[in-house]
Coordinates of C-alpha atoms (C1' of nucleotides) in Angstrom, one line a residue:
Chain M
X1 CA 20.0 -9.0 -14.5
X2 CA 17.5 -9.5 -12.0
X3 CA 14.7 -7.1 -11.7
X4 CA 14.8 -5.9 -7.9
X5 CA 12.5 -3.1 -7.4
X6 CA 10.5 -2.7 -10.6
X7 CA 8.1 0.4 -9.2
X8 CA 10.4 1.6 -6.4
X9 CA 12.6 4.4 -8.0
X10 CA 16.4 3.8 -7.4
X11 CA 17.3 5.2 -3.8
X12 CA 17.6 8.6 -4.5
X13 CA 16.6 9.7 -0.9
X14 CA 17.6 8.9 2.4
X15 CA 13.9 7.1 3.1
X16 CA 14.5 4.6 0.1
X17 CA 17.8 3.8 1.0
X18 CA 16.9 2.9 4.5
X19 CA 13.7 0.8 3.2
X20 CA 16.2 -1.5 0.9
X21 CA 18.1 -2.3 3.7
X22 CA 15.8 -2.9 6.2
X23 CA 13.1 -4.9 3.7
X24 CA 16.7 -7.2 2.8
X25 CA 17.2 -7.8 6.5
X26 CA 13.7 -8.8 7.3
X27 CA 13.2 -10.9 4.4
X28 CA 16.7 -12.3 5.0
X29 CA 15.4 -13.1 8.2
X30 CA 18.5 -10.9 10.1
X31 CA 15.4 -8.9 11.7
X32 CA 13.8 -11.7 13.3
X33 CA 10.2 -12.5 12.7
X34 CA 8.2 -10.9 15.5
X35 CA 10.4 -8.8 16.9
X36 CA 9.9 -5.4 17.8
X37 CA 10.5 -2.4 15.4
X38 CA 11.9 0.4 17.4
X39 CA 12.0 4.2 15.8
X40 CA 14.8 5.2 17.8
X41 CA 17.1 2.2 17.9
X42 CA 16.9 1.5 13.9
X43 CA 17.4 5.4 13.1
X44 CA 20.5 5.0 15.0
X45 CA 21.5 2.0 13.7
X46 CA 21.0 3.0 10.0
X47 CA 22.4 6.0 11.0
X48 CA 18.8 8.6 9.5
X49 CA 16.7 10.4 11.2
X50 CA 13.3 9.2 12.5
X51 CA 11.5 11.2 9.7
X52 CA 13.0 9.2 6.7
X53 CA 13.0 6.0 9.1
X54 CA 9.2 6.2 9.5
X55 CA 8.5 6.8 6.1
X56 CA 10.4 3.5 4.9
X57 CA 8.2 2.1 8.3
X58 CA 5.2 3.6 6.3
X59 CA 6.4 1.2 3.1
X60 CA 7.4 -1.5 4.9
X61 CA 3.7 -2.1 5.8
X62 CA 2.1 -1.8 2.8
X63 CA 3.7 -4.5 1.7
X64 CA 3.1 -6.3 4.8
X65 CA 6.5 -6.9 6.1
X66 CA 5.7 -5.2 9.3
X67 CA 2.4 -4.2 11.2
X68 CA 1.9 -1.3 13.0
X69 CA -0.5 -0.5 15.7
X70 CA -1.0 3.7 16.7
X71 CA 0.7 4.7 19.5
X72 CA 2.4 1.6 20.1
X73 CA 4.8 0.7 17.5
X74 CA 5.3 -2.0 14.9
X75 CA 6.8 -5.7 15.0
X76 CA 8.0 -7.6 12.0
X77 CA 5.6 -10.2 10.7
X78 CA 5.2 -13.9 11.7
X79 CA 5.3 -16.7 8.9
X80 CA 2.1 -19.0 9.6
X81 CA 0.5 -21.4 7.3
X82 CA -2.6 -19.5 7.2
X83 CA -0.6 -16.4 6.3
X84 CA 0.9 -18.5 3.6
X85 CA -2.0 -20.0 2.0
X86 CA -3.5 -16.4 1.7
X87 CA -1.0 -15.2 0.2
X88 CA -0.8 -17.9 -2.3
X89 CA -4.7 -17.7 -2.7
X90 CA -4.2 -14.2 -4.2
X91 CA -1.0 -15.0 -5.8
X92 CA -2.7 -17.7 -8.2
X93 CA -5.7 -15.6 -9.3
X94 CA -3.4 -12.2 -9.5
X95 CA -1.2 -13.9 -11.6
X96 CA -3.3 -16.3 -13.5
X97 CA -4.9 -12.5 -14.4
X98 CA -1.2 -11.1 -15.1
X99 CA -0.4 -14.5 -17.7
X100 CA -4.0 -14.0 -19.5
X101 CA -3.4 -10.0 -19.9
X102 CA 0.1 -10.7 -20.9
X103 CA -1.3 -13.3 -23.6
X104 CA -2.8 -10.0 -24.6
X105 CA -0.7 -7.4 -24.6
X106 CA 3.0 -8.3 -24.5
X107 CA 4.9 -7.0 -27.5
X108 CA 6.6 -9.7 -29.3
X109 CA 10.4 -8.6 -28.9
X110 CA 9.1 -8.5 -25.3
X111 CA 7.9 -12.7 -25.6
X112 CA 11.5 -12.8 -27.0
X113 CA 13.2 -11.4 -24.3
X114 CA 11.2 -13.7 -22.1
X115 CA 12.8 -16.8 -23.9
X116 CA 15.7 -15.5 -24.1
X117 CA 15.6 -15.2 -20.3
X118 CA 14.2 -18.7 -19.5
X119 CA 17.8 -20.3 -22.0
X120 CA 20.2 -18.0 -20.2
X121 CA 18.8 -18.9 -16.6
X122 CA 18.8 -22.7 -18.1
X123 CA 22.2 -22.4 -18.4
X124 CA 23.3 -21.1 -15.5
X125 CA 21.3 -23.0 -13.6
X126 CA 23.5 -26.2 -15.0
X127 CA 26.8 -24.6 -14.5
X128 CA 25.9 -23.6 -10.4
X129 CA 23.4 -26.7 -9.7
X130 CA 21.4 -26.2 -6.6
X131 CA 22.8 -22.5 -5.7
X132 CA 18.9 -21.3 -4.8
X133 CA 20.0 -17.8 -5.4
X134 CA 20.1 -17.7 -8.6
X135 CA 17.4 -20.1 -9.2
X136 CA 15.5 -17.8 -7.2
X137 CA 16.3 -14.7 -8.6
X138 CA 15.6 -16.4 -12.4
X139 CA 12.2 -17.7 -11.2
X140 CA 11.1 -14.0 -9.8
X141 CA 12.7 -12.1 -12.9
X142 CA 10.5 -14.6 -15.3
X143 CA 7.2 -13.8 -13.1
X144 CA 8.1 -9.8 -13.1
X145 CA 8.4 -9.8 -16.9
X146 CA 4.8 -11.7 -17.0
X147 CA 3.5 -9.4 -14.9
X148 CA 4.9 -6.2 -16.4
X149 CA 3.4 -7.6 -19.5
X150 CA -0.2 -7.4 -18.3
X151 CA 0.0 -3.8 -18.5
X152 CA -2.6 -3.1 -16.1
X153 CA -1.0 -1.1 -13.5
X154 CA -3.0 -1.7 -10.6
X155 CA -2.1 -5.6 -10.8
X156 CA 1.5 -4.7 -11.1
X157 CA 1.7 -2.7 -8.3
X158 CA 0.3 -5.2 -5.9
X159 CA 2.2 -7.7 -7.2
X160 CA 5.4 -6.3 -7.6
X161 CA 5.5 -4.0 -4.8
X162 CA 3.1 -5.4 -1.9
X163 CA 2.9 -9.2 -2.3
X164 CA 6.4 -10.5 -3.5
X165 CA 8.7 -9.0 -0.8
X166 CA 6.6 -11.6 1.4
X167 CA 6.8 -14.3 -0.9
X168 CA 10.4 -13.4 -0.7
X169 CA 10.6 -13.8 2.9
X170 CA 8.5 -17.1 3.0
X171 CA 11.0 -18.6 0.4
X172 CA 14.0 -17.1 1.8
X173 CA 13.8 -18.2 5.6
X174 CA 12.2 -21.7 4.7
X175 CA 15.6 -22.5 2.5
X176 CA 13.7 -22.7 -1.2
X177 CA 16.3 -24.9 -2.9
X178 CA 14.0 -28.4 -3.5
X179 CA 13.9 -30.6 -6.2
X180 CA 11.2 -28.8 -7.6
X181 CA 13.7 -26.6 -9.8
X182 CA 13.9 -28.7 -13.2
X183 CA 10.6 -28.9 -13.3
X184 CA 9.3 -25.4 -12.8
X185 CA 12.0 -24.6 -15.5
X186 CA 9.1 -26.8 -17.7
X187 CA 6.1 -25.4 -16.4
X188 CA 8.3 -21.6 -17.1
X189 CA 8.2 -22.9 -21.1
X190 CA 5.2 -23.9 -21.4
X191 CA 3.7 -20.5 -20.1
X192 CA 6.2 -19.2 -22.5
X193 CA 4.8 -21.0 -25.1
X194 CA 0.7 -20.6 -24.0
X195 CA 1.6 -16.5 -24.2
X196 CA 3.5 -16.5 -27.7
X197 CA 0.6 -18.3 -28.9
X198 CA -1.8 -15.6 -27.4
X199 CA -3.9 -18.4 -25.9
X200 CA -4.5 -16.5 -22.6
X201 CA -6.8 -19.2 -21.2
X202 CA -4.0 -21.8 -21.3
X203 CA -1.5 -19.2 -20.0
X204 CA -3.5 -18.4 -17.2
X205 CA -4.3 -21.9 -16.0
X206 CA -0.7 -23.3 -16.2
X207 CA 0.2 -20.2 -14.0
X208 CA -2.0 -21.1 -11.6
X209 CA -1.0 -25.1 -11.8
X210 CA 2.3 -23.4 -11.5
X211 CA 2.0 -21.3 -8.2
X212 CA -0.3 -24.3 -6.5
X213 CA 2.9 -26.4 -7.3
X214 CA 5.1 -24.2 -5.0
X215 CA 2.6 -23.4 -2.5
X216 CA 2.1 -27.0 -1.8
X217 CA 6.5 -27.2 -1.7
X218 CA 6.5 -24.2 0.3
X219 CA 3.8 -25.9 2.8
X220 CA 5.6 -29.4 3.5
X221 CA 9.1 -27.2 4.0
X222 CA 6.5 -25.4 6.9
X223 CA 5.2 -28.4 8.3
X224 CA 8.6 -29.9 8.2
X225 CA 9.7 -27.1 10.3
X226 CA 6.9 -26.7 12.4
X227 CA 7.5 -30.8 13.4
Chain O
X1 CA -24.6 1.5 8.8
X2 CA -22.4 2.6 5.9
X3 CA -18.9 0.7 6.6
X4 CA -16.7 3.9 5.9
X5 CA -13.0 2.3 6.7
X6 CA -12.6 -1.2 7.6
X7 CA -9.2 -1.8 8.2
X8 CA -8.6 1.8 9.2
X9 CA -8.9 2.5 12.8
X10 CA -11.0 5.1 14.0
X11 CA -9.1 8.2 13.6
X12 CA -7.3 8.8 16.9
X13 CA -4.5 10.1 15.3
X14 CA -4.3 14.0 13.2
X15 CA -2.6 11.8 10.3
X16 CA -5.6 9.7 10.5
X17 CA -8.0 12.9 10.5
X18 CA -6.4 14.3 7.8
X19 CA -6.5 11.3 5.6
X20 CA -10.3 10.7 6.6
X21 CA -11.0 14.4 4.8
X22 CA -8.3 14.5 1.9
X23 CA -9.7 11.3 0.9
X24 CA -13.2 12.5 1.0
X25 CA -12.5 15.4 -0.7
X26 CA -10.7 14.3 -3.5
X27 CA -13.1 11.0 -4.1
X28 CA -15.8 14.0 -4.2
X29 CA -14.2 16.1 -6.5
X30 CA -13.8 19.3 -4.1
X31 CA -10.0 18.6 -4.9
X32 CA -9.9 18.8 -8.7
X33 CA -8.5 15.7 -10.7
X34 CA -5.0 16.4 -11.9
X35 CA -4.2 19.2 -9.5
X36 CA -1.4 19.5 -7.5
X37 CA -1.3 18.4 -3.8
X38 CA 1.0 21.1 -2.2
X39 CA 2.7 20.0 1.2
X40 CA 2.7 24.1 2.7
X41 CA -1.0 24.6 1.5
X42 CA -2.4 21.3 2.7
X43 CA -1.0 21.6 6.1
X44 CA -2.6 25.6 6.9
X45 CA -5.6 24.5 5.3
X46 CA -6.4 21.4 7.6
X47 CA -4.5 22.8 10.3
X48 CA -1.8 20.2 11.2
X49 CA 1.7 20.3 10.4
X50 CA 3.6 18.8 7.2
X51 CA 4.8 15.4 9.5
X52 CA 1.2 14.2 10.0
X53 CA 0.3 15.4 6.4
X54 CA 3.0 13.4 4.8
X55 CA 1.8 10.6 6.6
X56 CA -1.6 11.2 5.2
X57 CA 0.1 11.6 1.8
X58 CA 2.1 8.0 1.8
X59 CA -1.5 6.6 2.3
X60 CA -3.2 8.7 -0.1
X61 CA -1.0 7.4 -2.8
X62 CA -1.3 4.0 -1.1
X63 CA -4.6 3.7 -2.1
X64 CA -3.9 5.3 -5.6
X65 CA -5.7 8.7 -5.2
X66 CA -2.5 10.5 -5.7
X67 CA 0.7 10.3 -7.4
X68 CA 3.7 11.3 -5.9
X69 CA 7.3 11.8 -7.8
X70 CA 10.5 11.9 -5.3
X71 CA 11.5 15.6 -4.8
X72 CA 8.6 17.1 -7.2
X73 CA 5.6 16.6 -5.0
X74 CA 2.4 15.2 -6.0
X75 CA -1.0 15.2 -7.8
X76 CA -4.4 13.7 -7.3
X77 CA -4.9 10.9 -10.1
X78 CA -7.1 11.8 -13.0
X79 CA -10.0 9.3 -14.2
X80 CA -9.3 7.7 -17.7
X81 CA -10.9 5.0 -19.4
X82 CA -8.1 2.7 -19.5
X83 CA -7.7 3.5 -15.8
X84 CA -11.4 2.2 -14.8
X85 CA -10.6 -0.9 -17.2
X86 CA -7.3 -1.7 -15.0
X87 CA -9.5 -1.2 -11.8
X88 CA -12.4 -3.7 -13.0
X89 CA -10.3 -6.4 -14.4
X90 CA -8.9 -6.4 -11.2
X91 CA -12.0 -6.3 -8.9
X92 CA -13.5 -8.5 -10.9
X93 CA -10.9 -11.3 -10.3
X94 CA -10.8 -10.2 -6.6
X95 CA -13.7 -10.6 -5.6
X96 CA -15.2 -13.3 -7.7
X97 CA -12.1 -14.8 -5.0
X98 CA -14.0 -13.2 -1.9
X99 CA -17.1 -14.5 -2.9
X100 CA -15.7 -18.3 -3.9
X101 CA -14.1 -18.1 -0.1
X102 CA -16.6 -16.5 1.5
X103 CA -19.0 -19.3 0.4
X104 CA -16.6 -21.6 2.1
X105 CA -16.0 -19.5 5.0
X106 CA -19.0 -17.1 6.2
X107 CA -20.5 -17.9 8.9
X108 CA -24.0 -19.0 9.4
X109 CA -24.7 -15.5 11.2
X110 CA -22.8 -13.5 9.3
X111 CA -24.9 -14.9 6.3
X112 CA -28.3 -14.2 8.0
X113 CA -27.0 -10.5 8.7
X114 CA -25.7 -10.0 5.0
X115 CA -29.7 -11.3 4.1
X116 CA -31.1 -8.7 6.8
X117 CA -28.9 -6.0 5.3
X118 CA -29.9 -6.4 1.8
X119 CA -34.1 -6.2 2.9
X120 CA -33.4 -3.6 4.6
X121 CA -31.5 -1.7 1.6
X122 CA -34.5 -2.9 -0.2
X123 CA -36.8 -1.2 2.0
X124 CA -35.0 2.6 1.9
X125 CA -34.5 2.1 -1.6
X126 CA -38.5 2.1 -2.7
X127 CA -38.4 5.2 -0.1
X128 CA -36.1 7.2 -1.2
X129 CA -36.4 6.3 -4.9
X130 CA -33.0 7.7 -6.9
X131 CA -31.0 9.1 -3.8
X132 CA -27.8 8.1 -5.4
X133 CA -26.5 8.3 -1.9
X134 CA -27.9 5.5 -0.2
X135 CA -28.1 3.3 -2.7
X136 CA -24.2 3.7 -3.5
X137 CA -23.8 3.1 0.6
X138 CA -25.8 0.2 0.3
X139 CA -23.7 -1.6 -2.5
X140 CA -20.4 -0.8 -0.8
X141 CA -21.7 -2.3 2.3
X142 CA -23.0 -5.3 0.8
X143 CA -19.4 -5.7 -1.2
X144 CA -17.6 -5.0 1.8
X145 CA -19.0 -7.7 4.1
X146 CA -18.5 -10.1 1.7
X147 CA -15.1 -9.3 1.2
X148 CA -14.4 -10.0 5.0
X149 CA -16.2 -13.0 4.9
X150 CA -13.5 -14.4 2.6
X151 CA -11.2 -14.4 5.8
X152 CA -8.1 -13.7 3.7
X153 CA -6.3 -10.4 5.3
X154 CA -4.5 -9.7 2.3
X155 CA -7.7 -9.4 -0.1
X156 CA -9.2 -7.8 2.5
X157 CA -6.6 -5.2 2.6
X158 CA -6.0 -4.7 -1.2
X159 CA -9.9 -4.8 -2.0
X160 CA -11.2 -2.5 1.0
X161 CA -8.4 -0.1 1.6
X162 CA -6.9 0.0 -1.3
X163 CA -8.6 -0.3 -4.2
X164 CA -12.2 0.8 -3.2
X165 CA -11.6 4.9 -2.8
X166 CA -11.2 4.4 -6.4
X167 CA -14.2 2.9 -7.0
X168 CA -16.0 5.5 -5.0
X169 CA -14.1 8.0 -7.0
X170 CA -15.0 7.2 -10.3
X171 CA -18.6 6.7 -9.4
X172 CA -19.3 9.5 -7.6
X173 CA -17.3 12.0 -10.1
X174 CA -19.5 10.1 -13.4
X175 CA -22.8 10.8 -10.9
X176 CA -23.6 7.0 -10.7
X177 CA -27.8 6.3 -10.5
X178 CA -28.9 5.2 -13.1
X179 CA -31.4 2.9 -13.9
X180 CA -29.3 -0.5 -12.9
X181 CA -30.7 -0.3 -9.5
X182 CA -32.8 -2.8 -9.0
X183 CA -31.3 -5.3 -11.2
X184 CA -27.6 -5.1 -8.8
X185 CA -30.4 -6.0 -5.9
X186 CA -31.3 -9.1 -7.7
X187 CA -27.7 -9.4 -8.2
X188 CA -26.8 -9.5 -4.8
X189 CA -30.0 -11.4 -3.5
X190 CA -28.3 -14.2 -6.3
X191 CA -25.4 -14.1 -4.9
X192 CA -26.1 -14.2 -1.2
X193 CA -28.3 -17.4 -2.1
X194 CA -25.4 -18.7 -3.6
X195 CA -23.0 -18.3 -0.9
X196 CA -25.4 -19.5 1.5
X197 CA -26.0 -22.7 -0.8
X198 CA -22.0 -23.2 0.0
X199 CA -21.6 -22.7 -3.8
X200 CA -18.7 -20.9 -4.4
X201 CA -17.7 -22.0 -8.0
X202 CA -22.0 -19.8 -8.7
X203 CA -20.6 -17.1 -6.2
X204 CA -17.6 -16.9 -7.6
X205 CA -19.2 -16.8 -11.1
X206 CA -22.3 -14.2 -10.4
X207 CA -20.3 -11.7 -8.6
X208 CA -17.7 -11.9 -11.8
X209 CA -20.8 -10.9 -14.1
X210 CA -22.2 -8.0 -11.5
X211 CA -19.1 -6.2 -11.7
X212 CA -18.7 -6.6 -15.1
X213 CA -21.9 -5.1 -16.0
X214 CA -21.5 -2.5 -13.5
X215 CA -18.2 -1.4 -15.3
X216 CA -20.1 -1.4 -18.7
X217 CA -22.4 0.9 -16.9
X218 CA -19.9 3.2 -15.8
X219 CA -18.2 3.5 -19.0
X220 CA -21.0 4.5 -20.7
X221 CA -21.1 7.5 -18.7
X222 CA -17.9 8.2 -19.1
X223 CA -17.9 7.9 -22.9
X224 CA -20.7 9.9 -22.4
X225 CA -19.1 13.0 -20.6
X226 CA -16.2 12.4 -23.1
X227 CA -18.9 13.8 -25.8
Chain H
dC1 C1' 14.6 34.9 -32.8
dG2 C1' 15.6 30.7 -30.4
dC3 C1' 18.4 28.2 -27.3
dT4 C1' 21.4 27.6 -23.2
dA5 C1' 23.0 28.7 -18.7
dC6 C1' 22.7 30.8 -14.5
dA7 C1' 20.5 32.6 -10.3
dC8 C1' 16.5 32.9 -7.6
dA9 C1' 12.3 31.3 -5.6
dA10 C1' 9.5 27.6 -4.0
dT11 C1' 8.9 23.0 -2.7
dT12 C1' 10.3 18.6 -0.8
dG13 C1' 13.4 15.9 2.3
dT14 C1' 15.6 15.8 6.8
dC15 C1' 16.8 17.0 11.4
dG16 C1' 16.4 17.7 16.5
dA17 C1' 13.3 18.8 20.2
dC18 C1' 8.8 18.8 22.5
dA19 C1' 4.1 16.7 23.5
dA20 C1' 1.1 12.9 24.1
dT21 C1' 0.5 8.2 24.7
dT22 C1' 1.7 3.6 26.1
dC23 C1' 4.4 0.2 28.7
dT24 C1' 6.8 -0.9 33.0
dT25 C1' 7.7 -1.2 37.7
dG26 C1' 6.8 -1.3 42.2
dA27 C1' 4.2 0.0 46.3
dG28 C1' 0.0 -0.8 48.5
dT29 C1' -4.2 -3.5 49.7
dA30 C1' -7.3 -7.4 50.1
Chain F
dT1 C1' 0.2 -14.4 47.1
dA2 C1' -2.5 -12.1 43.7
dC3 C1' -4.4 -8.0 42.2
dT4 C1' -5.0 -2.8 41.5
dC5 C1' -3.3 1.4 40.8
dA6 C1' -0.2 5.1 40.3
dA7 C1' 4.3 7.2 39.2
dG8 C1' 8.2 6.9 36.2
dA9 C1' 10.5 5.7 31.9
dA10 C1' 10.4 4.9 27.2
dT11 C1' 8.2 5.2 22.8
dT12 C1' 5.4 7.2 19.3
dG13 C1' 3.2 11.4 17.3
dT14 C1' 3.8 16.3 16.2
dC15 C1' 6.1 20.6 15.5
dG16 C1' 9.1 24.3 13.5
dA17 C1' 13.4 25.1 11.3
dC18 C1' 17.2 23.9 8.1
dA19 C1' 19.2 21.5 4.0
dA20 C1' 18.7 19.8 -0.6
dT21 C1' 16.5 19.5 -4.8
dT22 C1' 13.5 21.1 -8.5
dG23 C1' 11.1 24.5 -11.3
dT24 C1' 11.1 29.3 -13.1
dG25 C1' 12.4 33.4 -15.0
dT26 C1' 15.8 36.2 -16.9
dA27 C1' 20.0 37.4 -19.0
dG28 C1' 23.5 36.2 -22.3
dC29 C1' 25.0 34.0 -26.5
dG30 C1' 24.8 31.9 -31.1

DNA sequence: CGCTACACAATTGTCGACAATTCTTGAGTA
DNA sequence: TACTCAAGAATTGTCGACAATTGTGTAGCG
């Protein structure tokens, strides 16, 4: 049920295949942070040519997995704290924006479906306690419906394609599985409750509350690390 | 003085040439709205081949002039109301954030040169009085130094290299020179004085009203060309 | 007359090879 | 020993051709 790639298309071509594996492996942390991205060794390791290879290349920067330079190639991305609290600087008002727009203009069977969602991943999240996974995969789904339900197409597009990948690999290679996950199941419901209500005000402050919260979890699992 | 392309290198590559003029002609309307973008034709007419072009393309759609659909081509974007509402809502969030951090992180210099900058606009404005040109240049300049004096990549990248062709786009196709002139200068002389006063919460709050009534002023025009 | 299905044309996606640039290595010199 | 510089190797950028897919027009059928 989880929503992986809500703009990209389903791999029809050889280019989007090759993207889905490569953006897994570098946000799973198998391509190492920093390392070099070379044309010819990854077309013949994902067995494409360099044409489709350097268009997923093309994709992978735009959302900022990878940074190219002309004429000398591209390396994966390093996870810093300033790199962090950037990205979480945007996430809070992008999303804040997403929750007050969805206050507006989410259909109501769509607020259902929300709820619906929020119970099911309360259930599971009982039955498999502390499998981050899931508890991952629930707390992105929940922010993609949110943001879907802005409607604004520009904001879901840089949310949905170019920011979360990284947020993704930030949470995946810092091992996101803290006590932090009964209580953003709270803060979840009471977003819930601030959009059903159309109070988009409300909505959009407890999503940024929200996001703060797991930057500043995020941060002390960096500093942890970085000790 | 005009800051074309921030983030984008000076064009060393053909890709990068190409981009450069596709971009310029479609944000000037040489390349109609809505018409399609034909891989075979693009390449003879600026005289590179389709790898280089299709580069160009992936960018082009990057920064939303274009819409591409796997295995059917694409088409340059056409302007709707509900398009330029997307686009402001979004702006004005974004940088209402890249003025809030560029009050806290601007440099004293960079300050004093954004100050020179707007006098000097000041000056060639009373000059040339109505050259939509220049005045157009000047905003985008002022705008775009502020948004690097946030210090946040990401915002910088979404704002200037994504977001802002569109901008131009939509201003240059609904012939933008009207009569808001000299209030956006008192605008932005408030703004700077906030940002140099270290208030960001004003910065934040000014910039937020400038864009807004900068969108109100492009919608009328386009309410009016909808007549 | 309208609809479906097939074949053709045109366009997009992919491939392998060549050109241009950068990185590396090692010789030479101060 | 440290530095400069040049030649070689490797990588990226570009090209032209082929394969795969889509759109179109036409013929056939109901």
């Amino acid at each position: 049920m989880h929503i992986e790639n809500v703009l990209l298309r389903p791999p029809v071509t050889a280019s989007d295949r090759v993207l889905l594996e490569i953006q897994k492996a570098i946000v799973e942390g198998s391509i190492a942070p920093g390392s070099k991205m070379s044309e010819p060794e990854l077309a013949k390791r994902f067995e494409v040519s360099r044409a489709p290879l350097r268009e997923a290349m093309a994709r992978l920067e735009r959302c900022h997995l990878i940074e190219r330079t002309p004429n000398a190639g591209a390396r994966v991305v390093t996870l810093t704290p300033q790199g962090l609290l950037s990205l979480y600087q945007l996430r809070e008002e992008l999303e804040g924006l997403a929750c007050r727009l969805a206050a507006e203009n989410m259909a109501e069977d769509e607020i259902t479906e929300l709820r619906d969602l929020l119970n099911a991943h309360l259930q599971t999240q009982r039955v498999r306690e502390g499998e981050s996974y899931y508890q991952e995969a629930g707390d992105l789904d929940f922010h993609y419906r949110i943001i879907l339900g802005s409607k604004n197409p520009y904001l879901i597009n840089i949310l949905c394609d170019e920011l979360y990948f990284l947020v993704r690999m930030y949470r995946v290679q810092l091992g996101m599985n803290g006590p932090r996950v009964s209580r953003a199941f709270d803060e979840h419901k009471a977003i819930i409750n601030a959009i059903a209500n159309r109070d988009g005000e409300l909505a959009d402050l407890l999503m940024r509350r929200h996001i703060g919260a797991s930057r500043q979890n995020i941060e002390i699992q960096l500093q942890n690390k970085g000790n």
